[in-house]
Amino acid sequence: ARAPRGGVDLAGKRVVVTAGGTREPLDPVRFLGNRSSGRQGVAIASAAQARGAEVVLIAAHLEVEPPEGVELVEVQTALELEEAVTEASRAADIVVMTAAVADYRPAETRDAKIKKSEAGQTLTLELVANPDILAGLASRKRDGQVLVGFAAETEPDPSALIELGRNKLAAKGSDFLVLNQVGWSQGFATESNEVVVLRKGGDIVMEASGSKLSVADRILDVIV
Ligand code: CTP
Ligand code: CA
């Protein structure tokens, strides 16, 4: 493991990190998914472990290897992620939700492949809302527990981006929101990241750019 910059300042702390992107099955061979690679979440898990924390990584379809020595819980769907993070967060000091959770899932999951012959030239899918996991965790939060959300937004205007982040933070009720701008070629499956961290109330407490691991350490500095 890497030598931690600030020493083992998370020794004895239990940190839960969700990472990756959920997949919501349509039928046995198809799903609705998203482009989250899990890199930033894995970097946070790895940095927290190097700083002495006991880490639970709740992983939804990671494109990168999870760090060795973390407790790994693999999930597929938003509902599975909700169950896993609810359970793991009971004893957690810090919960970091980097996972890209599907906002909707198919209203029904077919047991057999959907056939073109049933649908014709257009196919309409009915989707139902998934629970807001972070908001749920915030409503049940213990004293002293720190909850961190992430928001990847496509808003190009910096001040509108911050405004969006402030509204989202207020809606979620988490202690921090890590905000970054994403686009077709920005933010996903890349080694670096650029973030702004807002704390409850909306103040900007940190801005960082660099490797996902260095950004992870800066985010942990804020949490500590
Ligand atoms: N999140 C969650 N449960 C959901 C959706 C999102 O816990 N059903 C978490 C994500 O893990 C992330 C934070 O909430 O930490 C923000 O996710 P985001 O998708 O940006 O927020 P939404 O409320 O889903 O808003 P939007 O309509 O912009 O997608
Ligand atoms: Ca969403």
PDB file of C-alpha atoms and ligand atoms in Angstrom:
ATOM      1  CA  ALA A   1       0.000   0.000   0.000  1.00  0.00           C
ATOM      2  CA  ARG A   2       0.982   3.613  -0.548  1.00  0.00           C
ATOM      3  CA  ALA A   3       2.389   5.593   2.357  1.00  0.00           C
ATOM      4  CA  PRO A   4      -0.415   7.958   3.348  1.00  0.00           C
ATOM      5  CA  ARG A   5       0.372  11.654   3.140  1.00  0.00           C
ATOM      6  CA  GLY A   6      -1.278  12.718   6.377  1.00  0.00           C
ATOM      7  CA  GLY A   7      -0.589   9.548   8.384  1.00  0.00           C
ATOM      8  CA  VAL A   8      -3.243   7.100   9.512  1.00  0.00           C
ATOM      9  CA  ASP A   9      -5.848   9.740  10.364  1.00  0.00           C
ATOM     10  CA  LEU A  10      -8.705   7.334   9.590  1.00  0.00           C
ATOM     11  CA  ALA A  11      -7.450   4.557  11.886  1.00  0.00           C
ATOM     12  CA  GLY A  12     -10.354   2.852  13.615  1.00  0.00           C
ATOM     13  CA  LYS A  13     -12.891   4.453  11.277  1.00  0.00           C
ATOM     14  CA  ARG A  14     -15.304   2.459   9.201  1.00  0.00           C
ATOM     15  CA  VAL A  15     -15.733   3.871   5.708  1.00  0.00           C
ATOM     16  CA  VAL A  16     -18.337   2.656   3.224  1.00  0.00           C
ATOM     17  CA  VAL A  17     -17.838   3.573  -0.422  1.00  0.00           C
ATOM     18  CA  THR A  18     -20.248   2.790  -3.248  1.00  0.00           C
ATOM     19  CA  ALA A  19     -18.713   2.741  -6.714  1.00  0.00           C
ATOM     20  CA  GLY A  20     -19.492   1.922 -10.329  1.00  0.00           C
ATOM     21  CA  GLY A  21     -22.823   2.043 -12.070  1.00  0.00           C
ATOM     22  CA  THR A  22     -25.931  -0.007 -11.476  1.00  0.00           C
ATOM     23  CA  ARG A  23     -27.482  -2.086 -14.256  1.00  0.00           C
ATOM     24  CA  GLU A  24     -31.206  -2.535 -14.387  1.00  0.00           C
ATOM     25  CA  PRO A  25     -32.193  -5.699 -16.241  1.00  0.00           C
ATOM     26  CA  LEU A  26     -34.747  -5.651 -19.053  1.00  0.00           C
ATOM     27  CA  ASP A  27     -34.485  -9.335 -19.820  1.00  0.00           C
ATOM     28  CA  PRO A  28     -31.857 -12.060 -19.275  1.00  0.00           C
ATOM     29  CA  VAL A  29     -29.468 -10.507 -21.806  1.00  0.00           C
ATOM     30  CA  ARG A  30     -30.084  -6.736 -21.638  1.00  0.00           C
ATOM     31  CA  PHE A  31     -29.899  -3.934 -19.135  1.00  0.00           C
ATOM     32  CA  LEU A  32     -30.171  -0.170 -18.733  1.00  0.00           C
ATOM     33  CA  GLY A  33     -26.841   1.161 -17.533  1.00  0.00           C
ATOM     34  CA  ASN A  34     -24.559   4.158 -17.418  1.00  0.00           C
ATOM     35  CA  ARG A  35     -20.944   5.034 -18.145  1.00  0.00           C
ATOM     36  CA  SER A  36     -19.549   5.175 -14.614  1.00  0.00           C
ATOM     37  CA  SER A  37     -16.265   3.218 -14.446  1.00  0.00           C
ATOM     38  CA  GLY A  38     -15.934   3.151 -10.676  1.00  0.00           C
ATOM     39  CA  ARG A  39     -12.450   4.740 -10.818  1.00  0.00           C
ATOM     40  CA  GLN A  40     -13.122   7.656  -8.462  1.00  0.00           C
ATOM     41  CA  GLY A  41     -14.849   5.403  -5.928  1.00  0.00           C
ATOM     42  CA  VAL A  42     -12.079   2.824  -6.028  1.00  0.00           C
ATOM     43  CA  ALA A  43      -9.558   5.654  -5.535  1.00  0.00           C
ATOM     44  CA  ILE A  44     -11.457   6.826  -2.443  1.00  0.00           C
ATOM     45  CA  ALA A  45     -11.627   3.281  -1.053  1.00  0.00           C
ATOM     46  CA  SER A  46      -7.916   2.846  -1.668  1.00  0.00           C
ATOM     47  CA  ALA A  47      -6.963   6.222  -0.153  1.00  0.00           C
ATOM     48  CA  ALA A  48      -9.165   5.616   2.918  1.00  0.00           C
ATOM     49  CA  GLN A  49      -7.570   2.227   3.444  1.00  0.00           C
ATOM     50  CA  ALA A  50      -4.073   3.720   3.187  1.00  0.00           C
ATOM     51  CA  ARG A  51      -5.101   6.217   5.879  1.00  0.00           C
ATOM     52  CA  GLY A  52      -5.988   3.388   8.238  1.00  0.00           C
ATOM     53  CA  ALA A  53      -9.731   3.001   7.701  1.00  0.00           C
ATOM     54  CA  GLU A  54     -11.612  -0.254   7.607  1.00  0.00           C
ATOM     55  CA  VAL A  55     -13.248  -0.034   4.195  1.00  0.00           C
ATOM     56  CA  VAL A  56     -16.355  -1.638   2.736  1.00  0.00           C
ATOM     57  CA  LEU A  57     -16.568  -1.180  -1.037  1.00  0.00           C
ATOM     58  CA  ILE A  58     -20.004  -1.702  -2.519  1.00  0.00           C
ATOM     59  CA  ALA A  59     -19.282  -2.299  -6.162  1.00  0.00           C
ATOM     60  CA  ALA A  60     -21.632  -2.146  -9.113  1.00  0.00           C
ATOM     61  CA  HIS A  61     -19.855  -3.249 -12.281  1.00  0.00           C
ATOM     62  CA  LEU A  62     -16.403  -1.807 -11.776  1.00  0.00           C
ATOM     63  CA  GLU A  63     -14.192  -1.418 -14.826  1.00  0.00           C
ATOM     64  CA  VAL A  64     -11.118  -1.346 -12.586  1.00  0.00           C
ATOM     65  CA  GLU A  65      -9.728  -3.747  -9.997  1.00  0.00           C
ATOM     66  CA  PRO A  66     -10.900  -3.133  -6.441  1.00  0.00           C
ATOM     67  CA  PRO A  67      -8.119  -2.506  -3.913  1.00  0.00           C
ATOM     68  CA  GLU A  68      -6.905  -5.547  -2.016  1.00  0.00           C
ATOM     69  CA  GLY A  69      -7.916  -5.806   1.616  1.00  0.00           C
ATOM     70  CA  VAL A  70     -11.224  -3.975   1.414  1.00  0.00           C
ATOM     71  CA  GLU A  71     -14.440  -5.804   2.152  1.00  0.00           C
ATOM     72  CA  LEU A  72     -16.040  -6.123  -1.272  1.00  0.00           C
ATOM     73  CA  VAL A  73     -19.808  -6.382  -1.726  1.00  0.00           C
ATOM     74  CA  GLU A  74     -20.847  -6.789  -5.350  1.00  0.00           C
ATOM     75  CA  VAL A  75     -24.257  -5.598  -6.488  1.00  0.00           C
ATOM     76  CA  GLN A  76     -26.076  -5.333  -9.803  1.00  0.00           C
ATOM     77  CA  THR A  77     -29.101  -3.079  -9.404  1.00  0.00           C
ATOM     78  CA  ALA A  78     -30.068   0.068  -7.514  1.00  0.00           C
ATOM     79  CA  LEU A  79     -32.287  -1.970  -5.192  1.00  0.00           C
ATOM     80  CA  GLU A  80     -29.413  -4.324  -4.390  1.00  0.00           C
ATOM     81  CA  LEU A  81     -27.106  -1.376  -3.822  1.00  0.00           C
ATOM     82  CA  GLU A  82     -29.664   0.182  -1.483  1.00  0.00           C
ATOM     83  CA  GLU A  83     -29.873  -2.990   0.584  1.00  0.00           C
ATOM     84  CA  ALA A  84     -26.092  -3.396   0.765  1.00  0.00           C
ATOM     85  CA  VAL A  85     -25.320   0.214   1.669  1.00  0.00           C
ATOM     86  CA  THR A  86     -28.138   0.415   4.212  1.00  0.00           C
ATOM     87  CA  GLU A  87     -26.729  -2.643   5.969  1.00  0.00           C
ATOM     88  CA  ALA A  88     -23.072  -1.572   5.748  1.00  0.00           C
ATOM     89  CA  SER A  89     -23.739   2.014   6.801  1.00  0.00           C
ATOM     90  CA  ARG A  90     -25.297   1.079  10.148  1.00  0.00           C
ATOM     91  CA  ALA A  91     -21.845   0.907  11.726  1.00  0.00           C
ATOM     92  CA  ALA A  92     -20.113   3.368   9.373  1.00  0.00           C
ATOM     93  CA  ASP A  93     -18.469   6.631  10.346  1.00  0.00           C
ATOM     94  CA  ILE A  94     -18.274   7.827   6.749  1.00  0.00           C
ATOM     95  CA  VAL A  95     -20.416   6.883   3.736  1.00  0.00           C
ATOM     96  CA  VAL A  96     -19.292   8.031   0.303  1.00  0.00           C
ATOM     97  CA  MET A  97     -21.776   7.533  -2.544  1.00  0.00           C
ATOM     98  CA  THR A  98     -19.754   7.721  -5.743  1.00  0.00           C
ATOM     99  CA  ALA A  99     -21.907   5.087  -7.448  1.00  0.00           C
ATOM    100  CA  ALA A 100     -24.001   6.142 -10.402  1.00  0.00           C
ATOM    101  CA  VAL A 101     -27.367   4.809  -9.315  1.00  0.00           C
ATOM    102  CA  ALA A 102     -29.976   4.322 -12.041  1.00  0.00           C
ATOM    103  CA  ASP A 103     -32.805   6.754 -11.374  1.00  0.00           C
ATOM    104  CA  TYR A 104     -35.286   4.392 -13.037  1.00  0.00           C
ATOM    105  CA  ARG A 105     -35.617   0.682 -13.616  1.00  0.00           C
ATOM    106  CA  PRO A 106     -37.812  -1.195 -16.073  1.00  0.00           C
ATOM    107  CA  ALA A 107     -41.312  -1.650 -14.660  1.00  0.00           C
ATOM    108  CA  GLU A 108     -40.997  -5.305 -15.535  1.00  0.00           C
ATOM    109  CA  THR A 109     -38.060  -7.604 -16.106  1.00  0.00           C
ATOM    110  CA  ARG A 110     -38.903 -10.267 -18.669  1.00  0.00           C
ATOM    111  CA  ASP A 111     -37.916 -13.882 -18.140  1.00  0.00           C
ATOM    112  CA  ALA A 112     -37.352 -14.324 -21.867  1.00  0.00           C
ATOM    113  CA  LYS A 113     -35.639 -12.121 -24.443  1.00  0.00           C
ATOM    114  CA  ILE A 114     -37.734  -9.288 -25.787  1.00  0.00           C
ATOM    115  CA  LYS A 115     -38.278 -10.081 -29.477  1.00  0.00           C
ATOM    116  CA  LYS A 116     -38.288  -7.553 -32.306  1.00  0.00           C
ATOM    117  CA  SER A 117     -41.284  -9.340 -33.718  1.00  0.00           C
ATOM    118  CA  GLU A 118     -43.348  -8.281 -30.689  1.00  0.00           C
ATOM    119  CA  ALA A 119     -42.475  -4.614 -30.944  1.00  0.00           C
ATOM    120  CA  GLY A 120     -42.086  -3.581 -34.578  1.00  0.00           C
ATOM    121  CA  GLN A 121     -40.470  -0.254 -35.524  1.00  0.00           C
ATOM    122  CA  THR A 122     -40.691   1.406 -32.107  1.00  0.00           C
ATOM    123  CA  LEU A 123     -40.464  -0.031 -28.634  1.00  0.00           C
ATOM    124  CA  THR A 124     -41.683   1.835 -25.575  1.00  0.00           C
ATOM    125  CA  LEU A 125     -40.225   0.890 -22.224  1.00  0.00           C
ATOM    126  CA  GLU A 126     -42.059   1.684 -19.035  1.00  0.00           C
ATOM    127  CA  LEU A 127     -39.700   2.687 -16.225  1.00  0.00           C
ATOM    128  CA  VAL A 128     -40.367   3.210 -12.533  1.00  0.00           C
ATOM    129  CA  ALA A 129     -38.362   5.395 -10.163  1.00  0.00           C
ATOM    130  CA  ASN A 130     -35.731   3.821  -7.945  1.00  0.00           C
ATOM    131  CA  PRO A 131     -35.499   5.007  -4.352  1.00  0.00           C
ATOM    132  CA  ASP A 132     -33.136   7.897  -3.644  1.00  0.00           C
ATOM    133  CA  ILE A 133     -30.594   5.977  -1.595  1.00  0.00           C
ATOM    134  CA  LEU A 134     -28.513   8.945  -0.434  1.00  0.00           C
ATOM    135  CA  ALA A 135     -31.565  10.904   0.701  1.00  0.00           C
ATOM    136  CA  GLY A 136     -32.716   7.807   2.592  1.00  0.00           C
ATOM    137  CA  LEU A 137     -29.336   7.450   4.313  1.00  0.00           C
ATOM    138  CA  ALA A 138     -29.422  11.153   5.217  1.00  0.00           C
ATOM    139  CA  SER A 139     -32.857  10.849   6.798  1.00  0.00           C
ATOM    140  CA  ARG A 140     -31.646   7.995   9.033  1.00  0.00           C
ATOM    141  CA  LYS A 141     -28.154   9.345   9.712  1.00  0.00           C
ATOM    142  CA  ARG A 142     -26.589   8.792  13.137  1.00  0.00           C
ATOM    143  CA  ASP A 143     -24.908  11.654  15.026  1.00  0.00           C
ATOM    144  CA  GLY A 144     -21.322  11.969  13.929  1.00  0.00           C
ATOM    145  CA  GLN A 145     -21.742  10.035  10.708  1.00  0.00           C
ATOM    146  CA  VAL A 146     -20.541  11.886   7.608  1.00  0.00           C
ATOM    147  CA  LEU A 147     -22.428  11.401   4.350  1.00  0.00           C
ATOM    148  CA  VAL A 148     -20.912  12.377   1.020  1.00  0.00           C
ATOM    149  CA  GLY A 149     -22.711  12.499  -2.312  1.00  0.00           C
ATOM    150  CA  PHE A 150     -21.315  12.914  -5.805  1.00  0.00           C
ATOM    151  CA  ALA A 151     -22.906  14.683  -8.725  1.00  0.00           C
ATOM    152  CA  ALA A 152     -21.720  14.497 -12.292  1.00  0.00           C
ATOM    153  CA  GLU A 153     -23.406  17.218 -14.290  1.00  0.00           C
ATOM    154  CA  THR A 154     -23.300  18.276 -17.936  1.00  0.00           C
ATOM    155  CA  GLU A 155     -24.014  21.972 -17.160  1.00  0.00           C
ATOM    156  CA  PRO A 156     -21.221  23.897 -18.950  1.00  0.00           C
ATOM    157  CA  ASP A 157     -21.581  27.235 -17.120  1.00  0.00           C
ATOM    158  CA  PRO A 158     -19.498  27.169 -13.885  1.00  0.00           C
ATOM    159  CA  SER A 159     -21.817  29.303 -11.767  1.00  0.00           C
ATOM    160  CA  ALA A 160     -24.911  27.452 -12.973  1.00  0.00           C
ATOM    161  CA  LEU A 161     -23.081  24.220 -12.140  1.00  0.00           C
ATOM    162  CA  ILE A 162     -22.488  25.377  -8.556  1.00  0.00           C
ATOM    163  CA  GLU A 163     -26.111  26.487  -8.259  1.00  0.00           C
ATOM    164  CA  LEU A 164     -27.270  23.087  -9.449  1.00  0.00           C
ATOM    165  CA  GLY A 165     -24.954  21.480  -6.894  1.00  0.00           C
ATOM    166  CA  ARG A 166     -26.294  23.615  -4.057  1.00  0.00           C
ATOM    167  CA  ASN A 167     -29.872  22.675  -4.893  1.00  0.00           C
ATOM    168  CA  LYS A 168     -28.959  19.018  -5.156  1.00  0.00           C
ATOM    169  CA  LEU A 169     -27.090  19.067  -1.833  1.00  0.00           C
ATOM    170  CA  ALA A 170     -30.111  20.636  -0.131  1.00  0.00           C
ATOM    171  CA  ALA A 171     -32.454  18.072  -1.694  1.00  0.00           C
ATOM    172  CA  LYS A 172     -30.280  15.136  -0.609  1.00  0.00           C
ATOM    173  CA  GLY A 173     -29.495  16.294   2.913  1.00  0.00           C
ATOM    174  CA  SER A 174     -25.934  14.935   2.823  1.00  0.00           C
ATOM    175  CA  ASP A 175     -23.031  16.661   4.591  1.00  0.00           C
ATOM    176  CA  PHE A 176     -21.019  17.159   1.407  1.00  0.00           C
ATOM    177  CA  LEU A 177     -21.553  17.059  -2.311  1.00  0.00           C
ATOM    178  CA  VAL A 178     -18.648  16.506  -4.680  1.00  0.00           C
ATOM    179  CA  LEU A 179     -19.497  18.130  -7.975  1.00  0.00           C
ATOM    180  CA  ASN A 180     -17.892  17.616 -11.343  1.00  0.00           C
ATOM    181  CA  GLN A 181     -18.666  18.397 -14.928  1.00  0.00           C
ATOM    182  CA  VAL A 182     -18.982  15.535 -17.357  1.00  0.00           C
ATOM    183  CA  GLY A 183     -19.572  15.231 -21.063  1.00  0.00           C
ATOM    184  CA  TRP A 184     -19.221  12.804 -23.927  1.00  0.00           C
ATOM    185  CA  SER A 185     -15.453  12.789 -23.540  1.00  0.00           C
ATOM    186  CA  GLN A 186     -14.998  14.107 -20.015  1.00  0.00           C
ATOM    187  CA  GLY A 187     -15.101  12.509 -16.610  1.00  0.00           C
ATOM    188  CA  PHE A 188     -15.696   8.843 -17.441  1.00  0.00           C
ATOM    189  CA  ALA A 189     -13.051   6.138 -17.579  1.00  0.00           C
ATOM    190  CA  THR A 190     -10.372   8.798 -17.272  1.00  0.00           C
ATOM    191  CA  GLU A 191      -7.498   8.776 -14.816  1.00  0.00           C
ATOM    192  CA  SER A 192      -7.968  12.376 -13.732  1.00  0.00           C
ATOM    193  CA  ASN A 193     -10.812  14.429 -12.372  1.00  0.00           C
ATOM    194  CA  GLU A 194     -11.689  18.013 -11.489  1.00  0.00           C
ATOM    195  CA  VAL A 195     -14.098  18.590  -8.613  1.00  0.00           C
ATOM    196  CA  VAL A 196     -15.676  21.234  -6.414  1.00  0.00           C
ATOM    197  CA  VAL A 197     -16.808  20.184  -2.937  1.00  0.00           C
ATOM    198  CA  LEU A 198     -19.811  21.865  -1.326  1.00  0.00           C
ATOM    199  CA  ARG A 199     -20.729  21.424   2.302  1.00  0.00           C
ATOM    200  CA  LYS A 200     -24.179  21.460   3.873  1.00  0.00           C
ATOM    201  CA  GLY A 201     -25.455  25.017   3.502  1.00  0.00           C
ATOM    202  CA  GLY A 202     -23.799  25.403   0.112  1.00  0.00           C
ATOM    203  CA  ASP A 203     -20.335  26.845   0.833  1.00  0.00           C
ATOM    204  CA  ILE A 204     -17.510  25.753  -1.442  1.00  0.00           C
ATOM    205  CA  VAL A 205     -14.980  24.058   0.848  1.00  0.00           C
ATOM    206  CA  MET A 206     -12.525  22.657  -1.655  1.00  0.00           C
ATOM    207  CA  GLU A 207     -11.603  22.592  -5.316  1.00  0.00           C
ATOM    208  CA  ALA A 208      -9.218  20.014  -6.698  1.00  0.00           C
ATOM    209  CA  SER A 209      -8.012  18.607  -9.958  1.00  0.00           C
ATOM    210  CA  GLY A 210      -5.534  15.892 -10.736  1.00  0.00           C
ATOM    211  CA  SER A 211      -5.380  12.128 -10.620  1.00  0.00           C
ATOM    212  CA  LYS A 212      -8.429  10.426  -9.175  1.00  0.00           C
ATOM    213  CA  LEU A 213      -6.216   9.205  -6.316  1.00  0.00           C
ATOM    214  CA  SER A 214      -4.975  12.704  -5.435  1.00  0.00           C
ATOM    215  CA  VAL A 215      -8.538  14.030  -5.679  1.00  0.00           C
ATOM    216  CA  ALA A 216      -9.625  11.163  -3.385  1.00  0.00           C
ATOM    217  CA  ASP A 217      -7.070  12.220  -0.774  1.00  0.00           C
ATOM    218  CA  ARG A 218      -8.190  15.850  -0.962  1.00  0.00           C
ATOM    219  CA  ILE A 219     -11.817  14.775  -0.477  1.00  0.00           C
ATOM    220  CA  LEU A 220     -10.808  12.659   2.533  1.00  0.00           C
ATOM    221  CA  ASP A 221      -8.891  15.663   3.947  1.00  0.00           C
ATOM    222  CA  VAL A 222     -12.153  17.632   3.900  1.00  0.00           C
ATOM    223  CA  ILE A 223     -14.122  14.802   5.515  1.00  0.00           C
ATOM    224  CA  VAL A 224     -11.500  14.304   8.241  1.00  0.00           C
TER     225      VAL A 224
HETATM  226  N1  CTP B   1     -28.104   8.679  -5.681  1.00  0.00           N
HETATM  227  C1  CTP B   1     -28.738   7.803  -4.847  1.00  0.00           C
HETATM  228  N2  CTP B   1     -29.899   7.182  -5.243  1.00  0.00           N
HETATM  229  C2  CTP B   1     -30.422   7.453  -6.450  1.00  0.00           C
HETATM  230  C3  CTP B   1     -29.787   8.370  -7.327  1.00  0.00           C
HETATM  231  C4  CTP B   1     -28.621   8.958  -6.902  1.00  0.00           C
HETATM  232  O1  CTP B   1     -28.263   7.587  -3.730  1.00  0.00           O
HETATM  233  N3  CTP B   1     -31.544   6.848  -6.821  1.00  0.00           N
HETATM  234  C5  CTP B   1     -26.872   9.344  -5.200  1.00  0.00           C
HETATM  235  C6  CTP B   1     -25.656   9.152  -6.068  1.00  0.00           C
HETATM  236  O2  CTP B   1     -24.898   8.030  -5.658  1.00  0.00           O
HETATM  237  C7  CTP B   1     -24.895  10.448  -5.851  1.00  0.00           C
HETATM  238  C8  CTP B   1     -25.979  11.471  -5.545  1.00  0.00           C
HETATM  239  O3  CTP B   1     -27.136  10.709  -5.161  1.00  0.00           O
HETATM  240  O4  CTP B   1     -24.065  10.385  -4.717  1.00  0.00           O
HETATM  241  C9  CTP B   1     -26.323  12.380  -6.670  1.00  0.00           C
HETATM  242  O5  CTP B   1     -26.728  11.623  -7.765  1.00  0.00           O
HETATM  243  P1  CTP B   1     -27.387  12.345  -9.001  1.00  0.00           P
HETATM  244  O6  CTP B   1     -27.735  11.323 -10.020  1.00  0.00           O
HETATM  245  O7  CTP B   1     -26.507  13.467  -9.399  1.00  0.00           O
HETATM  246  O8  CTP B   1     -28.695  12.967  -8.325  1.00  0.00           O
HETATM  247  P2  CTP B   1     -30.231  12.797  -8.637  1.00  0.00           P
HETATM  248  O9  CTP B   1     -30.933  13.179  -7.397  1.00  0.00           O
HETATM  249  O10 CTP B   1     -30.518  11.437  -9.173  1.00  0.00           O
HETATM  250  O11 CTP B   1     -30.527  13.912  -9.706  1.00  0.00           O
HETATM  251  P3  CTP B   1     -30.495  13.907 -11.329  1.00  0.00           P
HETATM  252  O12 CTP B   1     -31.905  14.115 -11.754  1.00  0.00           O
HETATM  253  O13 CTP B   1     -29.606  15.081 -11.666  1.00  0.00           O
HETATM  254  O14 CTP B   1     -29.920  12.598 -11.798  1.00  0.00           O
HETATM  255 CA    CA B   2     -29.534  10.555 -11.046  1.00  0.00          CA
END
